[in-house]
Amino acid sequence: MEICIVGTGYVGLVTGACLAEIGHRVVCVDDDREKIATLKRGELPIFEPGLDNLVTRNRGAGRLSFTADLKEGIEAATVIFICVGTPPLEDGDADLSAVEQVARRIGELSSAYKLVVEKSTVPVQTGMWIEKTLKVYGGGVNERFDVASNPEFLREGSAVEDFLHPDRIVVGVEHPRAERLLRELYEPILHRAFTCPIHSKCEKVRPVPFLVTDIKSAELIKHASNSFLATKISFMNSVADLCELVGADVELVAEGMGLDRRIGRAFLNAGLGFGGFCFPKDLQAFVKIAEKCGYDFGLLREVDRINQARIAQAIKKLKDQLWILKEKVVGVWGLAFKPDTDDVRYSPALALINRLLAEGVAVKAYDPKAMERALQQLPSLVCCQNPYEVASGADALVVATEWKEFANLDLTRVKSLMRRPLILDGRNLFDRQKMKAMGFEYLAIGR
Ligand code: NAD
């Protein structure tokens, strides 16, 4: 099939590369000309495991191309995916101006039938607005367009794997023609009819559930899913606080809870809280759209409040040990909002660093992939070549992102380099007994 992806970021580029991989012809469009130039030079603007091979191979095979010209991108396409950003506005609402702009331009530029699919995470009722916009700017002809919602559930760090081996594919449609096209498009993924580029012997053979709903329900499925996962994390952080008060271990509590199949172990990790380009903004946008529709989602406001308090609490833990923070040297391991990505948007690590800097702390940091992006946000940040350099001369170290690399460090060396062997393990990465036995002053979360 001929596909166009509008918005070539973490979601758009992965979607484009994976759809090309399963045999479609894909043109990826972005209005960031520098990004398109980078991609045309054969370089990736983001780090995502396995993505470079996919992009190179499919570009080489003529199935994947890039342009900054929307008209050129949509010309041959039957299906257009909108994958632009939907960042938060000041009041927490989703900024849908990019979605609206793209819909307007598609309306103006299309002369033949197009299925316009919203893949960006958007509040419920956005599909209705896209449909109206296409009609108004497309000269009042509705039959030329179908609109569908196809929320994306990939996770940065395992995005290619998640796209090609999803837990489910959700499509919200109002017309059987849209359902037919999306079934055809996803057919190879639904029935594993492609050679898996990730696993040489792919054992993932079970069929993928394909859930067809109306557009509004599909939109709600995405917001509700992310908000639910965020709720699990804030719930566990609250349990962690209680564990600290009574002397229990939140890791054991999570293990015990997670063995219940109704609960599951995933997303029960206590720590510095959730971040990234999805959970914080989606949670707020969900609260906002609920409010606009007349429902007060107080539960989720509390989830957000608990999450925002995590950083202040970490600072308090440091103060309780270091007394005065001013002019102390604090090393931070990890800048990305989670491991295996270079994404620092709404990263708890950066929130923590900002608070430390405001207290007059000398902060130095290291991250295997995210330092360049962190420096774009915080140009004065002192970045080190490796985690040992971060430890050198530090009064305290904070583990802010649970990269595997940090778990395998030579901790004897780390301890010998530090001015004071104090570690705040904000991700519960290390074994408490072992750290204490090694002579660290070891602070964890909920343990
Ligand atoms: P991103 O910022 O990485 O990518 C968005 C891209 O859209 C950028 O390259 C930007 O230049 C481009 N863009 C913006 N306006 C444009 C326009 N008018 N025309 C053409 N291109 C335009 O964002 P992302 O992380 O890929 O997220 C995109 C959407 O997908 C968001 O709604 C997000 O909530 C959702 N989502 C993200 C993830 C994730 O893990 N990142 C997962 C699921 C869903």
Coordinates of N, CA, C and O and ligand atoms in Angstrom, one line a residue, residues 6-12 29-32 35 46 83-86 98 101-102 119-122 152-156 222 226 277-278 281-282 337 343 345, ligand 1:
V6 N 2.9 11.7 8.5 CA 3.2 13.2 8.7 C 3.7 13.4 10.2 O 2.9 13.1 11.1
G7 N 4.9 13.8 10.3 CA 5.5 13.9 11.7 C 6.5 12.7 11.8 O 6.0 11.6 12.1
T8 N 7.8 13.0 11.6 CA 8.8 11.9 11.6 C 9.6 12.0 12.9 O 10.8 12.1 12.8
G9 N 8.9 11.8 14.0 CA 9.6 11.8 15.3 C 9.7 10.4 15.8 O 9.8 9.4 15.0
Y10 N 9.7 10.2 17.1 CA 9.9 8.9 17.7 C 8.8 7.9 17.1 O 9.0 6.8 16.8
V11 N 7.5 8.4 17.1 CA 6.5 7.5 16.6 C 6.4 7.5 15.1 O 6.3 6.4 14.5
G12 N 6.5 8.6 14.4 CA 6.4 8.6 13.0 C 7.5 7.9 12.3 O 7.2 7.1 11.3
V29 N 7.0 12.5 6.1 CA 7.0 14.0 6.0 C 7.3 14.6 7.3 O 6.8 14.2 8.3
D30 N 8.1 15.7 7.3 CA 8.2 16.5 8.5 C 8.5 17.9 8.1 O 9.2 18.2 7.1
D31 N 8.0 18.9 8.9 CA 8.2 20.3 8.6 C 9.6 20.8 9.1 O 9.9 21.9 8.9
D32 N 10.2 19.9 9.9 CA 11.6 20.2 10.3 C 12.6 19.8 9.2 O 12.9 18.7 9.1
K35 N 15.7 17.9 10.2 CA 15.5 16.5 10.4 C 15.4 15.7 9.1 O 16.0 14.6 9.0
I46 N 17.3 10.4 16.0 CA 17.0 9.9 17.4 C 17.7 8.6 17.6 O 18.1 7.9 16.6
C83 N 1.2 11.8 12.8 CA 2.1 11.4 14.0 C 2.8 12.7 14.5 O 3.9 12.5 15.1
V84 N 2.2 13.8 14.4 CA 2.9 15.0 14.9 C 2.8 15.1 16.4 O 2.0 14.4 17.0
G85 N 3.5 16.0 17.0 CA 3.5 16.1 18.5 C 2.2 16.8 19.0 O 1.6 17.5 18.3
T86 N 1.8 16.4 20.2 CA 0.7 17.0 20.9 C 1.1 17.5 22.3 O 0.6 16.9 23.3
A98 N -0.8 21.5 15.7 CA -0.1 20.8 14.6 C -1.0 19.8 13.9 O -1.1 19.7 12.7
Q101 N -3.4 21.8 11.8 CA -2.7 22.4 10.6 C -2.5 21.3 9.5 O -2.8 21.5 8.3
V102 N -2.1 20.1 10.0 CA -1.9 19.0 9.0 C -3.2 18.6 8.4 O -3.3 18.4 7.2
K119 N -2.7 9.0 14.7 CA -1.8 8.1 15.5 C -1.3 8.9 16.7 O -0.9 8.3 17.7
S120 N -1.1 10.2 16.5 CA -0.8 11.0 17.7 C -1.7 10.8 18.8 O -2.9 10.5 18.5
T121 N -1.3 10.9 20.0 CA -2.2 10.8 21.2 C -3.0 12.1 21.3 O -2.5 13.1 21.5
V122 N -4.3 11.9 21.2 CA -5.2 13.1 21.2 C -6.4 12.9 22.1 O -6.8 11.8 22.4
E152 N -1.2 4.7 19.2 CA 0.1 3.9 19.2 C 0.5 3.6 20.6 O 0.5 4.5 21.5
F153 N 0.9 2.4 20.8 CA 1.3 1.9 22.2 C 2.8 1.6 22.3 O 3.2 1.1 23.3
L154 N 3.6 1.9 21.3 CA 5.0 1.6 21.4 C 5.6 2.3 22.6 O 5.2 3.4 23.0
R155 N 6.7 1.7 23.0 CA 7.5 2.3 24.1 C 8.9 2.7 23.6 O 9.5 1.9 22.9
E156 N 9.3 3.9 23.9 CA 10.7 4.3 23.5 C 11.6 3.3 24.1 O 11.4 2.9 25.3
K222 N -6.5 5.0 24.4 CA -5.1 5.5 24.6 C -4.9 6.3 25.9 O -4.0 6.0 26.7
N226 N -2.7 5.0 29.2 CA -1.5 5.7 29.8 C -1.8 6.2 31.2 O -0.9 6.1 32.1
F277 N 7.6 11.9 27.2 CA 6.7 12.7 26.4 C 5.2 12.2 26.4 O 4.3 12.8 25.8
C278 N 5.0 11.1 27.2 CA 3.6 10.6 27.2 C 2.9 10.7 28.5 O 1.9 11.5 28.6
K281 N 2.0 14.4 30.1 CA 1.1 15.2 29.4 C -0.2 14.5 29.1 O -1.3 15.2 29.1
D282 N -0.2 13.2 28.9 CA -1.4 12.5 28.6 C -2.4 12.5 29.8 O -3.6 12.6 29.7
F337 N 14.6 9.9 30.4 CA 13.5 9.7 31.3 C 13.3 8.2 31.6 O 12.7 7.9 32.6
D343 N 15.7 10.2 24.9 CA 14.7 11.2 25.1 C 14.7 11.8 26.5 O 14.7 11.0 27.5
R345 N 12.6 14.5 27.4 CA 11.5 15.3 27.6 C 10.8 14.9 28.9 O 10.5 13.8 29.1
Ligands
NAD1 P1 8.2 13.9 18.3 O1 8.3 15.3 18.8 O2 9.4 13.0 18.4 O3 7.7 14.0 16.7 C1 6.8 14.8 16.2 C2 7.3 15.3 14.8 O4 6.2 16.0 14.2 C3 8.5 16.2 14.9 O5 9.5 15.7 14.1 C4 7.9 17.5 14.4 O6 8.9 18.3 13.6 C5 6.8 17.1 13.5 N1 5.8 18.1 13.2 C6 5.2 18.9 14.0 N2 4.3 19.7 13.4 C7 4.3 19.3 12.1 C8 3.7 19.7 10.9 N3 2.7 20.6 11.0 N4 3.9 19.1 9.7 C9 4.9 18.1 9.7 N5 5.6 17.7 10.8 C10 5.3 18.3 12.0 O7 6.9 13.3 19.0 P2 6.6 11.7 19.2 O8 7.3 11.3 20.5 O9 6.9 11.0 18.0 O10 5.1 11.8 19.5 C11 4.2 12.1 18.5 C12 2.8 11.7 19.0 O11 2.7 10.4 19.3 C13 2.4 12.5 20.3 O12 1.0 12.7 20.3 C14 2.7 11.4 21.4 O13 1.9 11.6 22.5 C15 2.3 10.2 20.7 N6 3.0 9.0 21.2 C16 4.3 9.0 21.5 C17 4.9 7.9 22.0 C18 6.4 7.9 22.4 O14 6.8 7.0 23.1 N7 7.1 9.0 22.0 C19 4.2 6.7 22.1 C20 2.9 6.7 21.7 C21 2.3 7.8 21.3

